[in-house]
């Protein structure tokens, strides 16, 4: 008979195992390309592996980034997310070990007289010469423990999922660090460019003021008319308006940069002396496969994908029977002075149970379907992150290549136009050039010099964007 019962138990467990859903197949992930478009680079050197302390050389910029590492609000939030993920990991680990609780339970109970317990107690002696009182005190002091045997790996899967999410939170913090570092550098180079633009505008204002003085003298000598004076005055006012706009842009970028530092608006210390002469650092991109190991957002997506896989494993294991063991040991008596009398007051219990879901399988199926959908979603998010990373590197490489040519062209144009200012001024003073020619020449020279700085700024900012796209800055 016992052998037959054992067969029924084993058969029931096998039936429940067969009823557990089959793990679904997930879509295939497209592998990273071998090259960035037409660039066939066999060199695996990647500038993204360089620390930001070595990538940037401006001491003022490095000081700003150091400050942001301590006080940037987004980084502080990311740190708290890491702590929360770590707490979840600790909780998942704790679920795998037995619980042990101390229990002190003072109580009083009264059984109805017209019950089996009441009728029996009314004539039962609890001590020699004393029957069980109607109001019976009950004091228990002891330890209680419970443990779920992780036969099907449900708890292990949950722990692996929590571990993957903790690792993902670390990568999320690294990705936030990369973005903060790059944004600080972008604002810093923008401020350097604005400072140089203001310097050029100030120089142009001096030239235009001199030209206005000359044409006013010529008007008094009847060599020029009022229209020429008004045209030069209008040009001067336009240049001063450009200066005002640039000054406001300086305020905007200083405020944005201070916010990244976790500070209130204020002036940002910076060096602008060698902005145009300092060479943009040479960038090495390596191969696209290196992004999978270097970019924090791709690494984060990888860990989140792993976490969702473990969620599916845990959801499937929830269909299977759970094996639980409970135990208790302590002392129990109706009077405190009898509580620790051994062995009379000793109390203990040991029980095992197998719990299998029957009527609530619909909820388990829904959770399994949800976990599977989250896994596929994480898979597509991972693939999208890889595609975005490769596209960003390709775009910034192409932009940096074109900006090198653009800067050279703008620089040559500005050199020609700046040299022609003196020529045009001399011709105007001698009457061999009209005031319109001088006005156009000054305006074109100003625009060309500003475009040189703008091209240089784009070079610096593109190198920063490429550095971030390669996974640098954390």
Short mmCIF file of C-alpha atoms in Angstrom, two decimals:
data_model
loop_
_atom_site.label_atom_id
_atom_site.label_comp_id
_atom_site.label_asym_id
_atom_site.label_seq_id
_atom_site.Cartn_x
_atom_site.Cartn_y
_atom_site.Cartn_z
CA UNK A 1 0.00 0.00 0.00
CA UNK A 2 2.80 2.40 0.87
CA UNK A 3 4.53 1.59 -2.38
CA UNK A 4 1.35 2.36 -4.28
CA UNK A 5 0.98 5.74 -2.53
CA UNK A 6 4.55 6.64 -3.43
CA UNK A 7 3.80 5.94 -7.06
CA UNK A 8 0.79 8.24 -6.91
CA UNK A 9 2.90 11.05 -5.43
CA UNK A 10 5.63 10.64 -8.03
CA UNK A 11 3.05 10.45 -10.78
CA UNK A 12 1.38 13.65 -9.55
CA UNK A 13 4.68 15.52 -9.51
CA UNK A 14 5.46 14.36 -13.05
CA UNK A 15 2.01 15.48 -14.16
CA UNK A 16 2.53 18.94 -12.68
CA UNK A 17 5.96 19.14 -14.33
CA UNK A 18 4.37 18.29 -17.66
CA UNK A 19 1.77 21.03 -17.14
CA UNK A 20 4.44 23.72 -16.76
CA UNK A 21 4.67 25.85 -19.92
CA UNK A 22 7.53 25.36 -22.35
CA UNK A 23 10.08 28.17 -22.51
CA UNK A 24 9.38 30.16 -25.68
CA UNK A 25 11.88 30.81 -28.42
CA UNK A 26 13.15 34.38 -28.61
CA UNK A 27 13.93 36.24 -31.86
CA UNK A 28 17.49 36.20 -33.15
CA UNK A 29 19.65 39.25 -32.46
CA UNK A 30 21.42 40.77 -35.42
CA UNK A 31 25.18 40.77 -34.74
CA UNK A 32 27.20 43.98 -34.76
CA UNK A 33 28.77 44.83 -38.15
CA UNK A 34 32.47 44.27 -38.68
CA UNK A 35 33.15 47.85 -39.82
CA UNK A 36 31.69 51.34 -39.59
CA UNK A 37 30.33 51.74 -43.10
CA UNK A 38 33.13 52.30 -45.59
CA UNK A 39 35.78 52.50 -42.87
CA UNK A 40 37.63 49.18 -42.84
CA UNK A 41 39.73 49.60 -39.73
CA UNK A 42 41.76 46.64 -38.53
CA UNK A 43 43.11 48.62 -35.57
CA UNK A 44 41.26 47.75 -32.36
CA UNK A 45 42.42 50.89 -30.56
CA UNK A 46 39.39 52.68 -29.15
CA UNK A 47 39.53 56.23 -27.81
CA UNK A 48 36.51 55.40 -25.66
CA UNK A 49 38.74 53.35 -23.36
CA UNK A 50 40.69 56.49 -22.38
CA UNK A 51 39.72 57.99 -19.04
CA UNK A 52 38.20 61.45 -19.23
CA UNK A 53 41.06 62.66 -17.01
CA UNK A 54 43.45 61.79 -19.84
CA UNK A 55 41.19 62.60 -22.78
CA UNK A 56 40.66 66.23 -21.74
CA UNK A 57 43.72 68.39 -21.11
CA UNK A 58 42.21 71.76 -20.09
CA UNK A 59 42.73 72.10 -16.33
CA UNK A 60 39.62 74.25 -15.92
CA UNK A 61 37.46 71.69 -17.71
CA UNK A 62 38.90 68.88 -15.59
CA UNK A 63 38.13 70.85 -12.44
CA UNK A 64 34.52 71.34 -13.55
CA UNK A 65 34.08 67.61 -14.21
CA UNK A 66 35.58 66.78 -10.81
CA UNK A 67 33.00 69.02 -9.18
CA UNK A 68 30.16 67.40 -11.14
CA UNK A 69 31.26 63.94 -9.99
CA UNK A 70 30.48 65.05 -6.43
CA UNK A 71 27.43 67.25 -6.78
CA UNK A 72 25.62 66.54 -10.05
CA UNK A 73 21.98 65.71 -9.15
CA UNK A 74 21.55 63.12 -11.91
CA UNK A 75 24.61 61.22 -10.69
CA UNK A 76 23.33 61.35 -7.13
CA UNK A 77 20.01 59.90 -8.30
CA UNK A 78 21.86 57.18 -10.23
CA UNK A 79 23.83 56.31 -7.08
CA UNK A 80 20.58 55.82 -5.17
CA UNK A 81 19.26 53.56 -7.92
CA UNK A 82 22.36 51.41 -7.53
CA UNK A 83 21.71 51.19 -3.78
CA UNK A 84 18.09 50.21 -4.40
CA UNK A 85 19.15 47.50 -6.84
CA UNK A 86 21.70 46.25 -4.33
CA UNK A 87 18.98 46.04 -1.66
CA UNK A 88 16.84 43.97 -4.03
CA UNK A 89 19.81 41.67 -4.62
CA UNK A 90 20.31 41.19 -0.89
CA UNK A 91 16.62 40.42 -0.47
CA UNK A 92 16.72 37.78 -3.22
CA UNK A 93 19.74 36.16 -1.56
CA UNK A 94 18.01 36.17 1.81
CA UNK A 95 15.01 34.34 0.32
CA UNK A 96 17.22 31.30 -0.33
CA UNK A 97 18.26 30.74 3.28
CA UNK A 98 16.04 29.57 6.16
CA UNK A 99 14.29 32.17 8.26
CA UNK A 100 14.81 32.12 12.02
CA UNK A 101 12.61 34.18 14.32
CA UNK A 102 12.48 34.58 18.06
CA UNK A 103 8.93 34.26 19.40
CA UNK A 104 7.51 35.39 22.72
CA UNK A 105 3.76 34.75 22.83
CA UNK A 106 1.87 35.44 26.06
CA UNK A 107 -1.82 34.56 25.72
CA UNK A 108 -4.92 33.55 27.62
CA UNK A 109 -7.59 31.28 26.31
CA UNK A 110 -11.00 30.00 27.41
CA UNK A 111 -12.68 26.95 25.91
CA UNK A 112 -16.45 26.70 25.74
CA UNK A 113 -17.78 24.17 28.27
CA UNK A 114 -19.98 22.51 25.65
CA UNK A 115 -17.00 21.53 23.50
CA UNK A 116 -14.69 18.58 23.45
CA UNK A 117 -11.81 20.66 24.84
CA UNK A 118 -13.96 22.34 27.47
CA UNK A 119 -15.60 19.12 28.62
CA UNK A 120 -12.26 17.37 28.83
CA UNK A 121 -10.42 20.17 30.62
CA UNK A 122 -13.09 20.54 33.35
CA UNK A 123 -12.05 17.16 34.75
CA UNK A 124 -8.36 17.10 33.81
CA UNK A 125 -5.60 17.83 36.29
CA UNK A 126 -2.91 20.19 35.01
CA UNK A 127 -0.93 19.86 38.25
CA UNK A 128 -1.43 17.46 41.17
CA UNK A 129 -4.66 18.52 42.83
CA UNK A 130 -5.38 21.27 40.26
CA UNK A 131 -7.67 20.92 37.29
CA UNK A 132 -7.28 22.98 34.14
CA UNK A 133 -8.65 26.48 34.84
CA UNK A 134 -11.42 27.85 32.64
CA UNK A 135 -9.28 30.92 31.81
CA UNK A 136 -6.00 29.23 30.93
CA UNK A 137 -2.82 31.38 30.57
CA UNK A 138 -0.46 30.24 27.81
CA UNK A 139 3.15 31.48 27.56
CA UNK A 140 5.48 30.41 24.75
CA UNK A 141 9.16 31.36 24.33
CA UNK A 142 11.18 29.85 21.52
CA UNK A 143 12.54 29.90 17.99
CA UNK A 144 10.65 29.38 14.74
CA UNK A 145 12.17 28.63 11.33
CA UNK A 146 10.94 28.04 7.79
CA UNK A 147 12.71 27.19 4.55
CA UNK A 148 11.65 26.70 0.96
CA UNK A 149 13.72 24.09 -0.83
CA UNK A 150 14.60 25.57 -4.22
CA UNK A 151 14.14 22.33 -6.13
CA UNK A 152 13.12 23.91 -9.44
CA UNK A 153 15.47 26.91 -9.32
CA UNK A 154 12.78 29.56 -8.85
CA UNK A 155 14.68 31.38 -6.10
CA UNK A 156 17.99 31.00 -7.93
CA UNK A 157 16.45 32.55 -11.04
CA UNK A 158 15.14 35.47 -9.00
CA UNK A 159 18.57 35.98 -7.47
CA UNK A 160 20.20 35.93 -10.91
CA UNK A 161 17.62 38.45 -12.16
CA UNK A 162 18.33 40.73 -9.19
CA UNK A 163 22.07 40.40 -9.79
CA UNK A 164 21.66 41.33 -13.46
CA UNK A 165 19.53 44.36 -12.54
CA UNK A 166 22.12 45.46 -9.99
CA UNK A 167 24.80 45.24 -12.67
CA UNK A 168 22.50 47.12 -15.04
CA UNK A 169 22.05 49.89 -12.48
CA UNK A 170 25.82 50.24 -12.25
CA UNK A 171 26.01 50.55 -16.02
CA UNK A 172 23.17 53.05 -15.91
CA UNK A 173 25.23 55.14 -13.52
CA UNK A 174 28.24 54.85 -15.84
CA UNK A 175 26.11 55.95 -18.80
CA UNK A 176 24.83 58.91 -16.79
CA UNK A 177 28.44 59.78 -15.96
CA UNK A 178 29.31 59.69 -19.65
CA UNK A 179 26.45 62.03 -20.49
CA UNK A 180 27.31 64.46 -17.68
CA UNK A 181 30.98 64.57 -18.70
CA UNK A 182 30.15 65.12 -22.36
CA UNK A 183 27.52 67.80 -21.61
CA UNK A 184 29.97 69.71 -19.44
CA UNK A 185 32.59 69.56 -22.20
CA UNK A 186 30.06 70.69 -24.82
CA UNK A 187 29.02 73.71 -22.75
CA UNK A 188 32.66 74.50 -21.95
CA UNK A 189 33.70 74.52 -25.60
CA UNK A 190 30.61 76.56 -26.43
CA UNK A 191 31.67 79.16 -23.86
CA UNK A 192 35.20 79.22 -25.26
CA UNK A 193 33.79 79.81 -28.74
CA UNK A 194 31.51 82.58 -27.50
CA UNK A 195 34.42 84.30 -25.74
CA UNK A 196 36.42 84.26 -28.97
CA UNK A 197 33.43 85.50 -30.94
CA UNK A 198 33.01 88.39 -28.50
CA UNK A 199 36.68 89.24 -28.93
CA UNK A 200 36.28 89.39 -32.71
CA UNK A 201 33.07 91.42 -32.42
CA UNK A 202 34.85 93.91 -30.13
CA UNK A 203 37.67 94.25 -32.63
CA UNK A 204 35.14 94.77 -35.41
CA UNK A 205 33.31 97.41 -33.39
CA UNK A 206 36.57 99.37 -33.07
CA UNK A 207 37.09 99.18 -36.86
CA UNK A 208 33.53 100.23 -37.57
CA UNK A 209 33.71 103.12 -35.12
CA UNK A 210 36.87 104.33 -36.91
CA UNK A 211 35.11 103.99 -40.27
CA UNK A 212 32.13 105.94 -38.94
CA UNK A 213 34.44 108.71 -37.72
CA UNK A 214 36.11 108.86 -41.12
CA UNK A 215 32.85 109.10 -43.03
CA UNK A 216 31.61 111.80 -40.65
CA UNK A 217 34.77 113.81 -41.35
CA UNK A 218 34.28 113.26 -45.08
CA UNK A 219 30.70 114.48 -44.81
CA UNK A 220 31.87 117.68 -43.12
CA UNK A 221 34.34 118.10 -45.99
CA UNK A 222 31.53 117.43 -48.49
CA UNK A 223 33.29 114.25 -49.65
CA UNK A 224 30.45 111.99 -48.35
CA UNK A 225 26.73 112.35 -47.82
CA UNK A 226 24.35 111.71 -44.90
CA UNK A 227 23.32 108.36 -46.35
CA UNK A 228 26.87 107.04 -45.99
CA UNK A 229 26.96 108.19 -42.35
CA UNK A 230 23.65 106.48 -41.63
CA UNK A 231 24.78 103.23 -43.31
CA UNK A 232 27.97 103.07 -41.23
CA UNK A 233 26.02 103.92 -38.05
CA UNK A 234 23.46 101.18 -38.81
CA UNK A 235 26.24 98.66 -39.38
CA UNK A 236 27.82 99.59 -36.05
CA UNK A 237 24.50 99.21 -34.22
CA UNK A 238 23.96 95.79 -35.86
CA UNK A 239 27.38 94.61 -34.67
CA UNK A 240 26.66 95.84 -31.15
CA UNK A 241 23.36 93.93 -31.26
CA UNK A 242 25.32 90.79 -32.22
CA UNK A 243 27.51 91.38 -29.17
CA UNK A 244 24.46 91.62 -26.92
CA UNK A 245 23.11 88.34 -28.28
CA UNK A 246 26.45 86.62 -27.72
CA UNK A 247 26.59 87.93 -24.14
CA UNK A 248 23.17 86.43 -23.45
CA UNK A 249 24.29 83.11 -24.90
CA UNK A 250 27.24 83.18 -22.51
CA UNK A 251 24.84 83.60 -19.59
CA UNK A 252 22.65 80.74 -20.84
CA UNK A 253 25.54 78.30 -21.20
CA UNK A 254 27.11 79.31 -17.89
CA UNK A 255 23.81 78.70 -16.14
CA UNK A 256 23.34 75.33 -17.84
CA UNK A 257 26.87 74.29 -16.93
CA UNK A 258 26.42 75.35 -13.30
CA UNK A 259 23.28 73.25 -13.12
CA UNK A 260 25.32 70.25 -14.25
CA UNK A 261 27.68 71.00 -11.37
CA UNK A 262 24.79 71.09 -8.93
CA UNK A 263 25.28 74.80 -8.30
CA UNK A 264 23.28 77.99 -8.67
CA UNK A 265 23.94 80.32 -11.66
CA UNK A 266 27.33 81.99 -11.70
CA UNK A 267 30.45 82.69 -13.73
CA UNK A 268 32.44 79.73 -15.08
CA UNK A 269 36.22 80.00 -15.03
CA UNK A 270 37.70 79.00 -18.38
CA UNK A 271 40.71 79.43 -20.65
CA UNK A 272 40.12 80.92 -24.11
CA UNK A 273 43.61 82.05 -25.09
CA UNK A 274 44.61 79.10 -27.29
CA UNK A 275 41.19 78.03 -28.50
CA UNK A 276 41.91 78.22 -32.22
CA UNK A 277 45.49 76.99 -32.09
CA UNK A 278 44.93 73.94 -29.89
CA UNK A 279 44.56 70.81 -32.01
CA UNK A 280 41.51 68.61 -31.62
CA UNK A 281 42.60 65.18 -30.29
CA UNK A 282 42.94 62.39 -32.84
CA UNK A 283 40.20 59.81 -32.47
CA UNK A 284 40.56 56.03 -32.78
CA UNK A 285 37.32 54.11 -33.25
CA UNK A 286 38.35 50.46 -33.27
CA UNK A 287 35.68 48.04 -34.50
CA UNK A 288 31.91 48.02 -33.77
CA UNK A 289 32.15 44.84 -31.69
CA UNK A 290 34.09 46.82 -29.08
CA UNK A 291 30.99 48.93 -28.38
CA UNK A 292 29.35 45.87 -26.83
CA UNK A 293 32.00 45.91 -24.10
CA UNK A 294 32.67 49.64 -23.83
CA UNK A 295 29.37 51.53 -24.10
CA UNK A 296 27.55 51.54 -20.74
CA UNK A 297 24.09 51.80 -22.29
CA UNK A 298 24.70 48.65 -24.38
CA UNK A 299 26.09 46.85 -21.34
CA UNK A 300 23.05 47.99 -19.36
CA UNK A 301 20.72 46.65 -22.06
CA UNK A 302 22.62 43.35 -22.00
CA UNK A 303 22.16 42.91 -18.25
CA UNK A 304 18.49 43.89 -18.43
CA UNK A 305 17.99 41.29 -21.15
CA UNK A 306 19.63 38.68 -18.91
CA UNK A 307 17.37 39.73 -16.02
CA UNK A 308 14.23 39.24 -18.10
CA UNK A 309 15.43 35.77 -19.12
CA UNK A 310 15.73 34.86 -15.45
CA UNK A 311 12.26 36.32 -14.82
CA UNK A 312 10.85 33.89 -17.38
CA UNK A 313 12.65 31.00 -15.68
CA UNK A 314 11.23 32.01 -12.29
CA UNK A 315 7.72 32.46 -13.72
CA UNK A 316 7.86 28.96 -15.21
CA UNK A 317 9.09 27.42 -11.96
CA UNK A 318 6.11 28.96 -10.13
CA UNK A 319 3.88 26.34 -11.85
CA UNK A 320 5.73 23.53 -10.08
CA UNK A 321 5.17 22.27 -6.49
CA UNK A 322 6.91 24.10 -3.68
CA UNK A 323 8.68 22.16 -0.95
CA UNK A 324 8.55 23.87 2.46
CA UNK A 325 9.95 22.88 5.83
CA UNK A 326 8.91 24.54 9.08
CA UNK A 327 10.32 23.97 12.54
CA UNK A 328 9.83 25.38 16.03
CA UNK A 329 11.52 24.77 19.37
CA UNK A 330 10.89 26.46 22.73
CA UNK A 331 9.23 26.33 26.12
CA UNK A 332 5.53 26.58 26.84
CA UNK A 333 3.64 26.69 30.14
CA UNK A 334 0.66 28.31 31.83
CA UNK A 335 2.73 29.86 34.62
CA UNK A 336 6.00 31.79 34.31
CA UNK A 337 7.66 29.77 37.11
CA UNK A 338 6.99 26.57 35.12
CA UNK A 339 8.18 27.96 31.78
CA UNK A 340 11.74 26.63 31.71
CA UNK A 341 11.16 23.36 33.53
CA UNK A 342 12.77 20.59 31.48
CA UNK A 343 11.52 18.37 29.94
CA UNK A 344 7.93 19.03 31.02
CA UNK A 345 7.66 22.53 29.41
CA UNK A 346 9.69 21.75 26.30
CA UNK A 347 7.77 22.18 23.02
CA UNK A 348 8.87 21.52 19.45
CA UNK A 349 7.48 20.90 15.99
CA UNK A 350 8.82 19.81 12.62
CA UNK A 351 6.71 19.71 9.46
CA UNK A 352 7.18 19.44 5.75
CA UNK A 353 4.74 20.33 2.99
CA UNK A 354 4.38 20.14 -0.77
CA UNK A 355 2.24 22.93 -2.18
CA UNK A 356 1.18 22.83 -5.83
CA UNK A 357 -0.91 25.52 -7.55
CA UNK A 358 -4.23 24.31 -8.91
CA UNK A 359 -6.98 26.92 -9.11
CA UNK A 360 -4.64 29.92 -9.42
CA UNK A 361 -2.81 28.72 -12.53
CA UNK A 362 -4.53 31.40 -14.60
CA UNK A 363 -2.70 34.10 -12.68
CA UNK A 364 0.56 32.19 -13.08
CA UNK A 365 -0.01 31.90 -16.83
CA UNK A 366 -0.61 35.63 -17.04
CA UNK A 367 2.62 36.33 -15.15
CA UNK A 368 4.51 33.91 -17.39
CA UNK A 369 3.14 35.61 -20.53
CA UNK A 370 4.03 39.03 -19.11
CA UNK A 371 7.56 37.89 -18.26
CA UNK A 372 8.00 36.49 -21.76
CA UNK A 373 6.78 39.76 -23.34
CA UNK A 374 9.19 41.74 -21.15
CA UNK A 375 12.03 39.51 -22.31
CA UNK A 376 11.23 40.09 -25.98
CA UNK A 377 10.87 43.82 -25.31
CA UNK A 378 14.29 43.85 -23.63
CA UNK A 379 15.71 41.98 -26.62
CA UNK A 380 14.46 44.62 -29.06
CA UNK A 381 15.67 47.41 -26.77
CA UNK A 382 19.11 45.80 -26.73
CA UNK A 383 19.14 45.57 -30.51
CA UNK A 384 17.96 49.17 -30.82
CA UNK A 385 20.71 50.33 -28.44
CA UNK A 386 23.38 48.56 -30.50
CA UNK A 387 22.02 50.02 -33.74
CA UNK A 388 21.95 53.50 -32.21
CA UNK A 389 25.49 53.17 -30.90
CA UNK A 390 26.94 52.09 -34.25
CA UNK A 391 25.00 54.84 -36.08
CA UNK A 392 26.22 57.51 -33.66
CA UNK A 393 29.84 56.51 -34.11
CA UNK A 394 29.47 56.45 -37.91
CA UNK A 395 27.80 59.87 -38.02
CA UNK A 396 30.34 61.53 -35.74
CA UNK A 397 33.26 60.00 -37.66
CA UNK A 398 31.85 61.33 -40.92
CA UNK A 399 31.11 64.73 -39.38
CA UNK A 400 34.62 65.02 -37.92
CA UNK A 401 36.11 64.21 -41.30
CA UNK A 402 34.03 66.85 -43.09
CA UNK A 403 34.60 69.46 -40.38
CA UNK A 404 38.35 69.25 -40.90
CA UNK A 405 37.89 70.35 -44.50
CA UNK A 406 35.29 72.95 -43.52
CA UNK A 407 37.59 74.50 -40.93
CA UNK A 408 40.44 74.82 -43.41
CA UNK A 409 38.14 76.44 -45.98
CA UNK A 410 36.63 78.87 -43.46
CA UNK A 411 40.07 79.76 -42.15
CA UNK A 412 41.40 80.56 -45.62
CA UNK A 413 38.30 82.64 -46.39
CA UNK A 414 38.63 84.60 -43.15
CA UNK A 415 42.32 85.25 -43.78
CA UNK A 416 41.61 86.71 -47.20
CA UNK A 417 38.72 88.87 -46.02
CA UNK A 418 40.55 90.11 -42.91
CA UNK A 419 43.52 91.17 -45.04
CA UNK A 420 41.23 92.97 -47.45
CA UNK A 421 39.81 95.18 -44.68
CA UNK A 422 42.94 97.35 -44.62
CA UNK A 423 42.95 97.48 -48.42
CA UNK A 424 39.33 98.53 -48.58
CA UNK A 425 39.82 101.13 -45.85
CA UNK A 426 42.80 102.65 -47.65
CA UNK A 427 40.91 102.76 -50.96
CA UNK A 428 37.91 104.34 -49.25
CA UNK A 429 40.01 107.04 -47.64
CA UNK A 430 41.59 107.85 -51.01
CA UNK A 431 38.21 107.90 -52.74
CA UNK A 432 38.88 104.87 -54.94
CA UNK A 433 36.31 102.67 -53.20
CA UNK A 434 32.71 103.45 -52.27
CA UNK A 435 31.39 103.27 -48.72
CA UNK A 436 29.17 100.36 -49.77
CA UNK A 437 32.23 98.33 -50.75
CA UNK A 438 33.80 99.03 -47.37
CA UNK A 439 30.58 98.13 -45.53
CA UNK A 440 30.22 94.84 -47.39
CA UNK A 441 33.88 94.02 -46.84
CA UNK A 442 33.67 94.62 -43.09
CA UNK A 443 30.45 92.61 -42.78
CA UNK A 444 31.84 89.68 -44.77
CA UNK A 445 35.07 89.67 -42.77
CA UNK A 446 33.16 89.62 -39.48
CA UNK A 447 30.94 86.80 -40.66
CA UNK A 448 33.90 84.78 -41.94
CA UNK A 449 35.86 85.13 -38.69
CA UNK A 450 32.81 84.07 -36.68
CA UNK A 451 32.33 81.07 -38.95
CA UNK A 452 35.93 80.01 -38.34
CA UNK A 453 35.26 79.90 -34.61
CA UNK A 454 31.97 78.10 -35.21
CA UNK A 455 33.76 75.47 -37.30
CA UNK A 456 36.38 75.01 -34.59
CA UNK A 457 33.65 74.68 -31.98
CA UNK A 458 31.96 72.02 -34.08
CA UNK A 459 35.24 70.13 -34.29
CA UNK A 460 35.65 70.14 -30.51
CA UNK A 461 32.05 69.21 -29.87
CA UNK A 462 32.09 66.46 -32.48
CA UNK A 463 35.20 64.94 -30.89
CA UNK A 464 33.34 64.95 -27.55
CA UNK A 465 30.26 63.36 -29.11
CA UNK A 466 32.40 60.71 -30.78
CA UNK A 467 34.19 60.07 -27.50
CA UNK A 468 30.80 59.52 -25.82
CA UNK A 469 29.54 57.41 -28.73
CA UNK A 470 32.58 55.14 -28.32
CA UNK A 471 31.69 54.63 -24.67
CA UNK A 472 34.17 57.02 -23.09
CA UNK A 473 33.75 59.28 -20.11
CA UNK A 474 33.08 56.97 -17.17
#
